[in-house]
Amino acid sequence: MNDLARRTTPSPTGAVRRAAPALVGYVAVRALGLVTLALWCAARGTSPHTLLAARWDSLWYARVAALGYGYEVRLPNGDVHSSLAFFPLLPWLERFGAAVTPLSYADAGLTVATLASLAAAWGIFAVADHVYGRRTGVCLVLLWAALPVGIVQSMAYSESLFTALAAWSLYAVLTGRWVTAGVLASLAGLTRPVGAAVVAAVWTAAVTSLLHDRCTPPADGVPWVRRALGMLIAPLGAAGYVLWVGRRTGRGPFGYLDVQAGWHNGFDGGYAFARFIAGKFTSFPAALAGLGLIIGVVLVIWLYVVCLRQGQPLPLLVYTGVVTALALCASSYFGSKPRLLLPAFPLLLPLARALARARPSRSAAVLGGVAVASAVYGAFWLNGSGPP
């Protein structure tokens, strides 16, 4: 192993056995959320299946899977919402699932998201277990499952798929599997625009490792060409799709930016988000929401600072920093920011480490309470504004 690898990688059977408590706990938390959603929907006369698989972005992914790219919605104000804004890996998997099973595109997407969420939970555990140990890994998975917007992990959205690819790519980096890390980063780049965060983590770790090897010959015998190959492969997915969109729109490298602009998505350093928060302080009820948003942003930044102080491995810090920056500093719909932060699971590591050090009874009580609150909020949220 290289200098980043601190533990011996277990066998596949041993890895499953070691991750079993985290995976069982993850399934239990998500099952609680789904049961709560079903009961809430029954009381309101709504359909949980529709909320999970056939609303908001789920419809766009299913439409791409069924019809390919090219669908647009022109709004009265002149904005154009194009399906080209949605990266292709999830629709490809939906199309494949619908082709080999009796499932509809929407149900295939729901199946992919369900399987991907389990893979994501396992990858998150593997990363935390490798760096901080098994108990921290279990606590991290349960915290991630019980996030307020954790219900998105059970929707036909791309967050679970992306998080799975990102987590396993980061694990591959930490254990010196550079080509695997590059391939997974490339697939993550075909899933969401924030795939750039995974690419940045792979590149930073590879360059740092190469520089380290110039000073200290590697003990693991990993040739530099594997690191270079991983670096080369990592950006191919995102770059390939962005260039394809540019060619299709006739705008070259700027084509995808134009597509995102039609959705009012862009990177403005957080200016639009700051104006949105400031606008909440025009009346008393709205001011409470504004204060809550400020507290939320401060909490996210504080957690990242704690991650820095605790000395997380550089790939995790780079990945989390890019995901957080893109989520908070984008000019996209502001209600989607919690969802955009969902892949930033290393932010929860300080909390997971604290729970792992606490008495098991106390940790169980905290995690149980958080899981219940998440289940109730998720049901309320999906039956209300939901994730745009």
Short mmCIF file of C-alpha atoms in Angstrom, two decimals, residues 83-327:
data_model
loop_
_atom_site.label_atom_id
_atom_site.label_comp_id
_atom_site.label_asym_id
_atom_site.label_seq_id
_atom_site.Cartn_x
_atom_site.Cartn_y
_atom_site.Cartn_z
CA SER A 83 -33.02 17.74 -20.33
CA LEU A 84 -29.36 18.26 -21.22
CA ALA A 85 -28.88 19.58 -17.68
CA PHE A 86 -29.18 15.99 -16.37
CA PHE A 87 -26.08 13.82 -16.59
CA PRO A 88 -26.57 10.47 -18.33
CA LEU A 89 -25.47 7.61 -16.05
CA LEU A 90 -28.73 7.27 -14.10
CA PRO A 91 -30.91 7.43 -17.26
CA TRP A 92 -28.65 4.84 -18.90
CA LEU A 93 -29.14 2.51 -15.95
CA GLU A 94 -32.88 3.17 -15.98
CA ARG A 95 -33.03 2.29 -19.66
CA PHE A 96 -31.04 -0.88 -19.06
CA GLY A 97 -33.24 -1.87 -16.12
CA ALA A 98 -36.42 -1.33 -18.12
CA ALA A 99 -34.98 -3.34 -21.01
CA VAL A 100 -34.08 -6.44 -19.00
CA THR A 101 -36.99 -6.40 -16.52
CA PRO A 102 -40.74 -5.62 -16.65
CA LEU A 103 -40.10 -2.42 -14.69
CA SER A 104 -41.03 1.01 -15.99
CA TYR A 105 -38.30 3.61 -16.35
CA ALA A 106 -39.42 5.25 -13.11
CA ASP A 107 -39.41 1.96 -11.21
CA ALA A 108 -36.05 1.03 -12.68
CA GLY A 109 -34.73 4.36 -11.41
CA LEU A 110 -36.15 3.63 -7.98
CA THR A 111 -34.47 0.21 -8.01
CA VAL A 112 -31.15 1.69 -9.06
CA ALA A 113 -31.37 4.31 -6.32
CA THR A 114 -32.20 1.67 -3.71
CA LEU A 115 -29.27 -0.55 -4.65
CA ALA A 116 -26.98 2.46 -5.00
CA SER A 117 -27.95 3.70 -1.54
CA LEU A 118 -26.80 0.38 -0.06
CA ALA A 119 -23.56 0.61 -2.04
CA ALA A 120 -23.15 4.18 -0.81
CA ALA A 121 -23.69 3.14 2.81
CA TRP A 122 -21.09 0.40 2.41
CA GLY A 123 -18.62 2.78 0.77
CA ILE A 124 -19.13 5.39 3.49
CA PHE A 125 -18.51 2.72 6.12
CA ALA A 126 -15.40 1.49 4.30
CA VAL A 127 -13.91 4.99 4.23
CA ALA A 128 -14.62 5.74 7.89
CA ASP A 129 -13.56 2.27 9.05
CA HIS A 130 -10.29 2.57 7.16
CA VAL A 131 -9.45 5.94 8.68
CA TYR A 132 -11.02 5.87 12.16
CA GLY A 133 -12.25 2.35 12.87
CA ARG A 134 -15.38 0.24 12.79
CA ARG A 135 -17.51 2.03 15.41
CA THR A 136 -16.99 5.37 13.72
CA GLY A 137 -17.92 3.77 10.41
CA VAL A 138 -21.21 2.44 11.78
CA CYS A 139 -22.08 5.76 13.40
CA LEU A 140 -21.25 7.66 10.21
CA VAL A 141 -23.53 5.47 8.09
CA LEU A 142 -26.41 5.85 10.54
CA LEU A 143 -25.94 9.62 10.68
CA TRP A 144 -25.91 9.82 6.90
CA ALA A 145 -29.06 7.70 6.68
CA ALA A 146 -30.81 9.91 9.25
CA LEU A 147 -30.06 13.29 7.68
CA PRO A 148 -33.13 15.55 7.53
CA VAL A 149 -33.27 15.06 3.76
CA GLY A 150 -32.20 11.43 3.94
CA ILE A 151 -35.42 10.40 2.21
CA VAL A 152 -33.75 11.51 -1.04
CA GLN A 153 -31.54 8.41 -0.73
CA SER A 154 -34.70 6.37 -1.36
CA MET A 155 -35.88 8.40 -4.37
CA ALA A 156 -35.25 7.92 -8.09
CA TYR A 157 -32.64 10.67 -7.92
CA SER A 158 -28.92 10.53 -8.67
CA GLU A 159 -27.63 11.43 -5.18
CA SER A 160 -27.34 7.84 -3.96
CA LEU A 161 -25.64 6.68 -7.16
CA PHE A 162 -23.21 9.57 -7.06
CA THR A 163 -22.42 9.10 -3.37
CA ALA A 164 -21.75 5.39 -3.91
CA LEU A 165 -19.30 6.10 -6.73
CA ALA A 166 -17.65 8.94 -4.80
CA ALA A 167 -17.28 6.96 -1.58
CA TRP A 168 -15.74 3.94 -3.26
CA SER A 169 -13.47 6.14 -5.36
CA LEU A 170 -12.23 7.81 -2.17
CA TYR A 171 -11.73 4.40 -0.57
CA ALA A 172 -9.75 3.29 -3.62
CA VAL A 173 -7.55 6.38 -3.25
CA LEU A 174 -6.99 5.72 0.44
CA THR A 175 -5.98 2.14 -0.26
CA GLY A 176 -3.76 2.90 -3.25
CA ARG A 177 -5.99 1.56 -6.05
CA TRP A 178 -5.39 4.43 -8.42
CA VAL A 179 -6.87 3.03 -11.63
CA THR A 180 -10.02 1.92 -9.80
CA ALA A 181 -10.26 5.36 -8.21
CA GLY A 182 -9.99 6.98 -11.63
CA VAL A 183 -12.65 4.77 -13.20
CA LEU A 184 -15.10 5.40 -10.35
CA ALA A 185 -14.37 9.13 -10.47
CA SER A 186 -15.09 9.11 -14.19
CA LEU A 187 -18.42 7.37 -13.59
CA ALA A 188 -19.22 9.88 -10.84
CA GLY A 189 -18.54 12.59 -13.41
CA LEU A 190 -21.18 11.01 -15.64
CA THR A 191 -23.68 11.18 -12.79
CA ARG A 192 -23.66 14.75 -11.48
CA PRO A 193 -21.77 17.99 -12.19
CA VAL A 194 -20.27 17.77 -8.70
CA GLY A 195 -18.25 14.84 -9.99
CA ALA A 196 -15.54 17.47 -10.24
CA ALA A 197 -15.10 17.03 -6.48
CA VAL A 198 -14.14 13.37 -6.89
CA VAL A 199 -11.76 14.23 -9.71
CA ALA A 200 -10.14 16.91 -7.56
CA ALA A 201 -9.68 14.42 -4.71
CA VAL A 202 -8.07 11.83 -7.00
CA TRP A 203 -5.77 14.38 -8.61
CA THR A 204 -4.71 15.97 -5.32
CA ALA A 205 -3.98 12.61 -3.71
CA ALA A 206 -2.09 11.34 -6.75
CA VAL A 207 0.07 14.47 -7.09
CA THR A 208 0.79 14.50 -3.36
CA SER A 209 1.72 10.83 -3.49
CA LEU A 210 4.01 11.33 -6.48
CA LEU A 211 5.75 14.24 -4.76
CA HIS A 212 6.13 12.18 -1.61
CA ASP A 213 7.66 9.33 -3.61
CA ARG A 214 10.30 11.69 -5.01
CA CYS A 215 11.49 12.28 -1.47
CA THR A 216 10.86 8.79 -0.08
CA PRO A 217 10.93 5.78 -2.40
CA PRO A 218 7.58 3.94 -2.23
CA ALA A 219 7.49 0.83 -0.09
CA ASP A 220 4.43 -0.59 -1.84
CA GLY A 221 6.00 -0.91 -5.26
CA VAL A 222 3.12 0.92 -6.97
CA PRO A 223 4.53 2.33 -10.20
CA TRP A 224 3.92 5.99 -10.94
CA VAL A 225 2.19 5.05 -14.18
CA ARG A 226 -0.83 3.71 -12.24
CA ARG A 227 -1.26 7.02 -10.48
CA ALA A 228 -0.90 8.85 -13.77
CA LEU A 229 -3.42 6.55 -15.42
CA GLY A 230 -5.89 7.11 -12.60
CA MET A 231 -5.46 10.86 -13.00
CA LEU A 232 -5.99 10.57 -16.75
CA ILE A 233 -9.15 8.48 -16.47
CA ALA A 234 -10.79 10.43 -13.62
CA PRO A 235 -12.07 13.49 -15.58
CA LEU A 236 -13.10 11.63 -18.74
CA GLY A 237 -16.74 11.11 -17.76
CA ALA A 238 -17.58 14.70 -16.91
CA ALA A 239 -15.42 16.14 -19.68
CA GLY A 240 -16.90 13.80 -22.26
CA TYR A 241 -20.49 14.74 -21.42
CA VAL A 242 -19.82 18.48 -21.20
CA LEU A 243 -18.03 18.44 -24.56
CA TRP A 244 -20.86 16.40 -26.09
CA VAL A 245 -23.42 18.94 -24.86
CA GLY A 246 -21.26 21.73 -26.25
CA ARG A 247 -21.18 20.09 -29.65
CA ARG A 248 -24.92 19.42 -29.60
CA THR A 249 -25.74 23.01 -28.67
CA GLY A 250 -23.11 24.50 -30.97
CA ARG A 251 -21.57 26.44 -28.08
CA GLY A 252 -18.46 24.37 -27.54
CA PRO A 253 -17.17 24.19 -23.97
CA PHE A 254 -19.76 26.78 -22.89
CA GLY A 255 -22.78 24.81 -24.05
CA TYR A 256 -23.41 23.12 -20.74
CA LEU A 257 -23.12 26.45 -18.91
CA ASP A 258 -25.81 27.83 -21.21
CA VAL A 259 -28.05 24.86 -20.44
CA GLN A 260 -27.57 25.41 -16.70
CA ALA A 261 -28.25 29.11 -17.09
CA GLY A 262 -31.67 28.21 -18.47
CA TRP A 263 -32.36 26.61 -15.09
CA HIS A 264 -30.86 29.61 -13.29
CA ASN A 265 -28.01 27.40 -12.12
CA GLY A 266 -24.51 28.79 -11.92
CA PHE A 267 -21.66 29.61 -9.58
CA ASP A 268 -21.72 33.13 -8.17
CA GLY A 269 -19.70 32.66 -5.00
CA GLY A 270 -22.84 32.56 -2.86
CA TYR A 271 -24.08 36.05 -3.76
CA ALA A 272 -27.59 34.93 -4.75
CA PHE A 273 -27.87 32.70 -1.69
CA ALA A 274 -26.80 35.56 0.58
CA ARG A 275 -29.43 37.83 -1.02
CA PHE A 276 -32.04 35.11 -0.56
CA ILE A 277 -31.23 34.84 3.15
CA ALA A 278 -31.17 38.61 3.58
CA GLY A 279 -34.58 38.82 1.95
CA LYS A 280 -36.02 36.65 4.71
CA PHE A 281 -35.52 39.41 7.26
CA THR A 282 -38.29 41.60 5.83
CA SER A 283 -40.94 40.17 8.17
CA PHE A 284 -40.96 38.40 11.49
CA PRO A 285 -42.10 34.90 10.44
CA ALA A 286 -39.70 34.87 7.49
CA ALA A 287 -36.90 36.16 9.72
CA LEU A 288 -37.05 32.93 11.71
CA ALA A 289 -36.44 30.99 8.51
CA GLY A 290 -33.56 33.31 7.65
CA LEU A 291 -32.04 32.78 11.06
CA GLY A 292 -32.37 29.03 10.61
CA LEU A 293 -30.58 29.22 7.27
CA ILE A 294 -27.72 31.21 8.79
CA ILE A 295 -27.38 28.68 11.60
CA GLY A 296 -27.36 25.86 9.06
CA VAL A 297 -24.63 27.46 6.96
CA VAL A 298 -22.53 28.22 10.04
CA LEU A 299 -22.93 24.62 11.19
CA VAL A 300 -21.75 23.27 7.84
CA ILE A 301 -18.72 25.57 7.83
CA TRP A 302 -17.94 24.75 11.46
CA LEU A 303 -18.05 21.01 10.72
CA TYR A 304 -15.62 21.47 7.86
CA VAL A 305 -13.26 23.44 10.11
CA VAL A 306 -13.41 20.61 12.64
CA CYS A 307 -12.61 18.15 9.85
CA LEU A 308 -9.52 20.22 9.07
CA ARG A 309 -8.46 20.37 12.71
CA GLN A 310 -8.92 16.63 13.17
CA GLY A 311 -6.56 16.01 10.28
CA GLN A 312 -8.77 14.05 7.94
CA PRO A 313 -6.90 12.58 4.97
CA LEU A 314 -6.35 15.12 2.21
CA PRO A 315 -8.59 13.39 -0.37
CA LEU A 316 -11.57 13.62 2.01
CA LEU A 317 -10.90 17.27 2.77
CA VAL A 318 -10.60 18.19 -0.90
CA TYR A 319 -13.71 16.24 -1.86
CA THR A 320 -15.80 17.67 0.97
CA GLY A 321 -14.54 21.19 0.38
CA VAL A 322 -15.48 21.15 -3.31
CA VAL A 323 -18.92 19.58 -2.70
CA THR A 324 -19.67 22.11 0.04
CA ALA A 325 -18.45 25.08 -1.98
CA LEU A 326 -20.48 24.09 -5.03
CA ALA A 327 -23.59 23.56 -2.92
#
